[in-house]
Structures are given as C-alpha cells and as structure tokens.
Amino acid sequence: MARPDLLIASQISAALRTALAERFTLHEGDPPATTRAIVGGGMAKVDAELLGKLPALEIVAIHGVGHDRLDLDALKARGVRVTTTPGVLTEDVADLAIGLMLAVQRRIAANDPLVRSGGWAAPLGRRASGRRIGIFGLGQIGHAIALRAAPFASELLYSARSEKPVPWRFMPGIAALAEASDVLILAAPGGAGTDRIVDAAVLDRLGPGGVLVNIARGSLVDEPALVAALAEGRIAGAGLDVFAEEPQIPEALRALENLVLAPHQGSATEEGRAEMRALVLANLDAHFAGKPLVTPLI
Ligand code: NAP
C-alpha cells in the first residue's frame, strides 16, 4: 500500500525526518492535494490558504507546544486533528529561562570572550538573588520557572488570564507585573492576545535596574522599543531565546552588549528532542492506526 503523503511545514531534525520517511512519502514546499498529514515545529504556519490546497488533510502534528501560527478555527471547522508535545519540553525551557536570567545579571556570556582573549579583570554584574521575579504566563512552563526562581527571589509574582491556587502574588496584567518586578520573564503564548504586549511603556515600568527574559515568542515584544530601552539604559539587560522575525535578528539588537542571545533553543536538549520526536511519531502512529491520539490539542 502506498505510504500516506506528509508535508514538512518547517525545519525538522534529521532524526525526525528519517523516522517519518519510514512511514510516509515526504513533501516540502508545494504539497500534493493527497497530503494527509503535516509535521512542523512550534513556528509552523497552517492557515486557511494552505488548508484550501489540502482537501485530504487529517492531522497536523506539531513538534513543540507553541501553535500561534496555526489557524485552529479553520482546522477545527475542517475536522483536522492537531497534536503538540506538551510536558516533555517544560523543564528544559524553564532551565533555559533561569540560565538566561543568571547569564545576563552575572555577565556570564559577556565575560566568556574576555577570558578567551586573554583578559581577566571582570566588569561587575548585578546580584541575581534577592530580586523580585515576575513571570508572565503561569502555564506548564511558567509554573516550572516559578518553582526554580522562587527559592532565590525576594518575591515571586505572576500574571496570567486567571489567578491560580499558588503561593505567589497574582498581578492583574503585564504593566502591574513589570512595575513590581526586577526581572520579567515571558512565558505566555504568542498570538493576538499577547502581540507586542511588552512595549515601551511596559519596559519603562520594569525600569533601569530591570531585566527582561523571553523564552515565549518574539511576537510578545515590541523589538524596536526593546532595542531603544536597552541602548538608552532604560532597562538593565535582556536574555532572549525568541525574536520577532527569527532567524533574522536586527543588527541593532545584535550590536548591544547588555543582552544574551539564544537561537530558540528552549527545548534543545538531546533528551527533550528525543521525547518530542517520540511523541510526534506516537501521535501519527495512533492516528493512522485509528487509535486515540496521545496528546491531542484539538
Ligand atoms: P501553557 O501551559 O498553555 O501556558 C500558557 C500560560 O500563558 C497560561 O498561564 C495562560 O494563562 C497564559 N496566557 C495565555 N494568554 C495570555 C494572555 N493573553 N495574557 C496573559 N497570560 C496569558 O503553555 P506552556 O506550555 O507553558 O508554553 C508557553 C509558551 O512558551 C508556548 O505557547 C510557546 O510559545 C513558548 N515556548 C517556547 C519554547 C522555546 O523553545 N523557547 C519552547 C516551548 C514553548 P491562563 O492559565 O490563565 O489561561
């Protein structure tokens, strides 16, 4: 029997590609109308236009948890199933958030090239413990960040759409959260509800001693406003894993010294990626065997 057609909608690892090729006929670019499945990372885009070209589509299996570029309403209306890989990347992304926060405040990344080039005297960083840490978005990842951050924060605050039964202080909205925080960590999804929610006014509330960490989506931040705030010392620094137009990083951002940049590597551990891959394949195998999906989104 012919293998089902599958569209690869964004860059995926060689290991996932090999495993998919054992089960499907893979396509990239212009997919045939017989395409029954799509696989892509959390930045993969599936909109009404693409759906219109794929009358046989049955399932979209996302290798990640972000799904802000999927038109869920259109997918639902067509009865197309969607799966993500929740749970298996949570701890890795939370670890990276803490790593970025420490790297910015203690100048870990900035001092590395100094030592490599024979230097020794380290410019001073800022104390990382005893700060007020605010987390925007207290879902799976935000909660995991909070558990790590709480022991060395003077106060742990958070904001989300609704208050949670947690021991940390709820702040109604990002402006109040930024005002009350020394470190603002973004862990909410991208999409219409959070688009450029961190603007110049929010950055000014974070203030000259404040640090922004973004492991969520670049779309949450008004990037030109962030560049201006960093360049003018209106905030102290930033640690960024995600960008508005990644992988394009504005030169103005790259030129700044008081920030740490990462290539959207939140889930990029060998263990995490193997578990994500296994979950994508388990969902596809279940679907094509007529069994219940393992981690359905819709
Ligand atoms: P999640 O469990 O769905 O949690 C999302 C949280 O954001 C929830 O607490 C939710 O609030 C809150 N939220 C949603 N919309 C909001 C809004 N408009 N205003 C305020 N809060 C809002 O998601 P997750 O698994 O923690 O992942 C969070 C995001 O991280 C993903 O969507 C993805 O974009 C990003 N991510 C990045 C990487 C990376 O490699 N850097 C990896 C994985 C995920 P309620 O609980 O009140 O609904």
XYZ file of C-alpha atoms and ligand atoms in Angstrom:
346
model
C 0.000 0.000 0.000
C 1.270 3.499 -0.861
C 2.593 5.475 2.044
C 0.456 8.468 3.054
C 1.694 11.879 1.857
C 3.077 14.117 4.601
C 4.094 17.771 4.367
C 7.052 19.008 6.382
C 5.947 22.560 7.171
C 9.093 23.845 8.897
C 12.648 22.785 9.571
C 12.822 19.488 11.476
C 15.712 17.369 12.692
C 17.364 14.711 10.553
C 16.332 12.077 13.105
C 12.650 13.012 12.863
C 12.861 13.177 9.083
C 14.370 9.674 8.933
C 11.669 8.262 11.196
C 8.912 9.965 9.177
C 10.390 8.700 5.887
C 9.903 5.114 7.119
C 6.162 5.743 7.383
C 5.262 8.471 4.878
C 6.096 9.959 1.483
C 7.591 13.289 2.498
C 6.983 16.610 0.744
C 8.314 20.106 1.223
C 7.246 23.329 -0.481
C 4.257 22.689 -2.719
C 2.386 19.686 -1.252
C 0.146 17.385 -3.326
C -3.624 17.526 -2.745
C -3.372 13.971 -1.396
C -1.421 15.178 1.661
C -2.920 13.583 4.775
C -0.555 14.850 7.467
C 1.565 17.875 8.300
C 4.538 17.897 10.664
C 6.309 21.069 11.778
C 7.856 22.841 14.753
C 6.067 25.303 17.029
C 6.592 28.083 14.471
C 4.930 26.124 11.643
C 2.211 28.012 9.799
C -1.006 26.320 8.707
C -3.572 28.852 7.542
C -6.801 28.793 5.572
C -4.883 29.239 2.293
C -2.772 26.108 2.866
C -5.820 24.201 4.099
C -7.617 25.085 0.876
C -4.917 23.238 -1.069
C -5.115 20.133 1.103
C -8.595 18.575 0.929
C -7.299 15.222 2.228
C -5.570 16.629 5.316
C -6.375 14.693 8.500
C -3.775 15.636 11.095
C -1.222 18.327 11.989
C 1.434 17.016 14.397
C 3.427 19.839 15.969
C 6.926 19.165 17.301
C 6.604 21.711 20.132
C 3.845 23.343 22.183
C 3.509 26.759 20.525
C 0.730 26.837 17.977
C 0.183 30.559 17.411
C 0.662 30.227 13.650
C -1.995 27.528 13.264
C -5.478 28.662 12.278
C -7.195 26.473 14.870
C -10.697 27.664 13.933
C -10.180 26.710 10.284
C -8.608 23.373 11.283
C -11.480 22.631 13.654
C -14.047 23.542 11.011
C -12.403 21.058 8.648
C -12.224 18.358 11.313
C -8.417 18.211 11.107
C -6.823 16.901 14.306
C -3.885 18.755 15.886
C -1.330 17.362 18.318
C 1.533 19.037 20.194
C 4.255 17.726 22.514
C 3.372 19.102 25.957
C 5.154 18.040 29.126
C 8.363 16.692 27.615
C 9.959 20.115 26.991
C 8.668 22.025 30.015
C 11.663 21.500 32.293
C 14.223 22.239 29.571
C 12.592 25.550 28.648
C 12.319 26.508 32.322
C 16.014 25.690 32.817
C 16.922 27.948 29.913
C 14.874 30.819 31.350
C 16.822 30.596 34.601
C 20.074 30.268 32.678
C 19.361 33.410 30.657
C 18.365 35.321 33.777
C 21.617 34.410 35.534
C 23.753 34.884 32.425
C 22.500 38.443 31.951
C 22.770 39.533 35.565
C 26.155 37.898 36.245
C 27.600 38.697 32.787
C 28.406 35.017 32.203
C 28.145 35.216 28.413
C 29.673 38.701 28.207
C 32.743 37.698 30.230
C 33.411 34.458 28.350
C 35.054 36.140 25.313
C 37.090 38.360 27.671
C 38.752 35.317 29.207
C 39.185 33.587 25.839
C 41.033 36.618 24.528
C 43.449 36.593 27.459
C 41.613 39.060 29.687
C 40.944 38.515 33.353
C 39.503 41.594 35.146
C 35.725 41.134 35.025
C 33.323 44.059 34.676
C 30.845 43.853 37.565
C 27.460 42.264 37.099
C 24.457 42.569 39.352
C 23.386 40.317 42.227
C 20.882 37.763 40.941
C 19.427 36.538 44.232
C 17.043 38.561 46.349
C 15.294 40.079 43.333
C 11.584 40.339 42.652
C 10.889 37.966 39.796
C 7.722 38.327 37.717
C 6.503 35.618 35.372
C 4.042 36.458 32.628
C 2.075 33.292 31.836
C 1.818 30.651 34.546
C 1.068 27.559 32.463
C 3.259 24.477 32.309
C 6.485 26.350 31.543
C 5.752 29.440 33.658
C 4.988 27.238 36.656
C 8.223 25.271 36.179
C 10.138 28.566 36.015
C 8.416 29.765 39.190
C 9.426 26.617 41.085
C 13.051 27.235 40.116
C 13.015 31.004 40.667
C 11.100 31.178 43.963
C 13.938 29.894 46.195
C 16.241 32.755 45.291
C 13.721 35.532 44.652
C 12.803 38.049 47.339
C 9.292 37.792 45.933
C 7.733 35.739 43.144
C 4.938 37.387 41.200
C 2.996 36.289 38.152
C 0.295 37.266 35.744
C -1.977 35.085 33.631
C -5.509 35.296 32.329
C -6.783 33.994 35.662
C -5.439 33.772 39.210
C -4.069 30.359 40.233
C -4.072 28.492 43.571
C -0.321 29.081 44.083
C 1.674 30.751 46.866
C 2.882 33.547 44.557
C 1.389 37.043 44.140
C -1.017 37.492 41.235
C -0.700 40.761 39.317
C -3.554 41.858 37.075
C -1.804 42.495 33.777
C 1.684 42.941 32.443
C 2.056 46.630 33.321
C 1.482 45.998 37.029
C 3.699 42.908 36.866
C 6.563 44.827 35.225
C 6.231 47.665 37.748
C 6.549 45.258 40.687
C 9.383 43.130 39.191
C 13.157 43.400 38.865
C 13.169 40.512 36.396
C 10.279 39.976 33.988
C 10.141 36.512 32.418
C 7.774 35.937 29.490
C 6.146 32.500 29.329
C 2.790 33.143 27.633
C 1.825 32.052 24.109
C 2.160 34.242 21.039
C -0.934 35.309 19.118
C -3.434 38.148 19.046
C -3.875 38.342 22.836
C -0.197 38.971 23.542
C 1.057 40.684 20.385
C 3.748 43.251 21.346
C 2.327 43.319 24.863
C 5.796 44.292 26.087
C 6.005 47.801 24.650
C 7.982 50.918 25.595
C 5.621 51.706 28.483
C 5.974 48.212 29.983
C 9.763 48.374 29.628
C 9.788 51.732 31.406
C 7.799 50.190 34.252
C 10.435 47.462 34.513
C 12.898 50.295 34.854
C 16.660 50.941 34.668
C 17.523 48.082 37.026
C 15.179 45.647 35.300
C 15.934 42.591 33.202
C 13.667 41.056 30.551
C 13.843 37.332 29.767
C 11.851 35.981 26.833
C 11.541 32.246 26.248
C 7.976 32.537 24.897
C 7.623 34.112 21.452
C 9.299 37.112 19.843
C 5.862 38.472 18.965
C 5.249 39.356 22.630
C 7.878 42.096 22.484
C 7.952 45.354 20.539
C 11.517 44.724 19.360
C 12.404 48.298 18.280
C 11.138 49.513 21.673
C 13.339 46.897 23.376
C 16.395 47.955 21.363
C 15.779 51.592 22.365
C 15.246 50.721 26.045
C 18.472 48.668 26.158
C 20.515 51.224 24.218
C 19.313 54.098 26.416
C 19.772 52.187 29.680
C 16.056 52.373 30.441
C 16.280 48.688 31.326
C 19.442 46.945 32.525
C 19.538 43.938 30.220
C 17.734 41.136 28.448
C 18.026 37.422 27.775
C 16.263 36.386 24.585
C 15.625 32.930 23.132
C 12.976 34.109 20.660
C 12.706 37.004 18.217
C 10.057 38.811 16.213
C 11.330 37.671 12.791
C 13.591 34.784 13.722
C 16.014 33.650 12.480
C 16.570 37.272 11.400
C 17.896 39.236 14.360
C 18.063 43.007 13.821
C 21.624 44.341 13.657
C 20.663 46.982 16.228
C 19.841 44.205 18.690
C 22.938 42.134 17.919
C 25.151 45.162 18.453
C 24.028 45.698 22.050
C 26.234 44.472 24.848
C 23.790 44.164 27.737
C 21.915 41.142 26.493
C 22.306 37.409 25.945
C 21.006 35.907 22.714
C 19.972 32.294 22.153
C 18.802 30.597 18.925
C 15.327 29.465 20.064
C 16.950 26.631 21.978
C 14.456 26.279 24.827
C 13.741 22.610 24.143
C 17.087 21.860 22.524
C 18.411 19.082 24.726
C 19.155 15.596 23.429
C 16.706 14.122 25.900
C 13.935 16.635 25.250
C 14.186 16.417 21.496
C 14.138 12.582 21.596
C 10.992 12.663 23.735
C 9.355 15.269 21.490
C 10.191 13.177 18.417
C 8.747 10.046 20.039
C 5.541 11.925 20.878
C 5.114 13.243 17.325
C 5.542 9.712 15.963
C 3.254 8.197 18.626
C 0.502 10.650 17.702
C 0.866 9.973 13.978
C 1.025 6.202 14.508
C -2.084 6.337 16.704
C -3.974 8.418 14.158
C -3.143 6.186 11.202
C -3.973 3.071 13.261
C -7.385 4.532 14.144
C -6.474 4.767 17.832
C -6.953 7.723 20.244
C -4.301 10.449 19.927
C -1.726 10.599 22.725
C -1.573 14.394 23.176
C -4.386 15.991 21.159
C -4.758 19.761 21.125
C -7.983 19.558 19.096
P 0.536 26.833 28.601
O 0.656 25.710 29.573
O -0.623 26.839 27.676
O 0.541 28.193 29.464
C 0.331 29.434 28.907
C 0.133 30.460 30.026
O 0.035 31.746 29.416
C -1.126 30.253 30.852
O -0.871 30.503 32.202
C -2.092 31.299 30.311
O -2.985 31.838 31.261
C -1.126 32.400 29.931
N -1.716 33.272 28.914
C -2.243 32.937 27.713
N -2.703 34.029 27.080
C -2.468 35.075 27.911
C -2.737 36.465 27.842
N -3.333 36.991 26.757
N -2.367 37.224 28.875
C -1.780 36.686 29.963
N -1.490 35.383 30.092
C -1.839 34.586 29.079
O 1.818 26.932 27.689
P 3.306 26.470 28.024
O 3.491 25.052 27.696
O 3.659 26.945 29.391
O 4.105 27.307 26.906
C 4.063 28.720 26.879
C 4.659 29.221 25.584
O 6.058 29.047 25.584
C 4.211 28.472 24.331
O 2.959 28.925 23.853
C 5.322 28.733 23.353
O 5.025 29.852 22.554
C 6.516 29.040 24.249
N 7.560 28.014 24.125
C 8.830 28.381 23.805
C 9.825 27.417 23.693
C 11.242 27.783 23.373
O 11.951 26.946 22.834
N 11.700 28.973 23.690
C 9.501 26.071 23.878
C 8.205 25.730 24.199
C 7.226 26.704 24.327
P -4.215 31.010 31.902
O -3.565 29.836 32.593
O -4.834 31.923 32.872
O -5.064 30.597 30.755
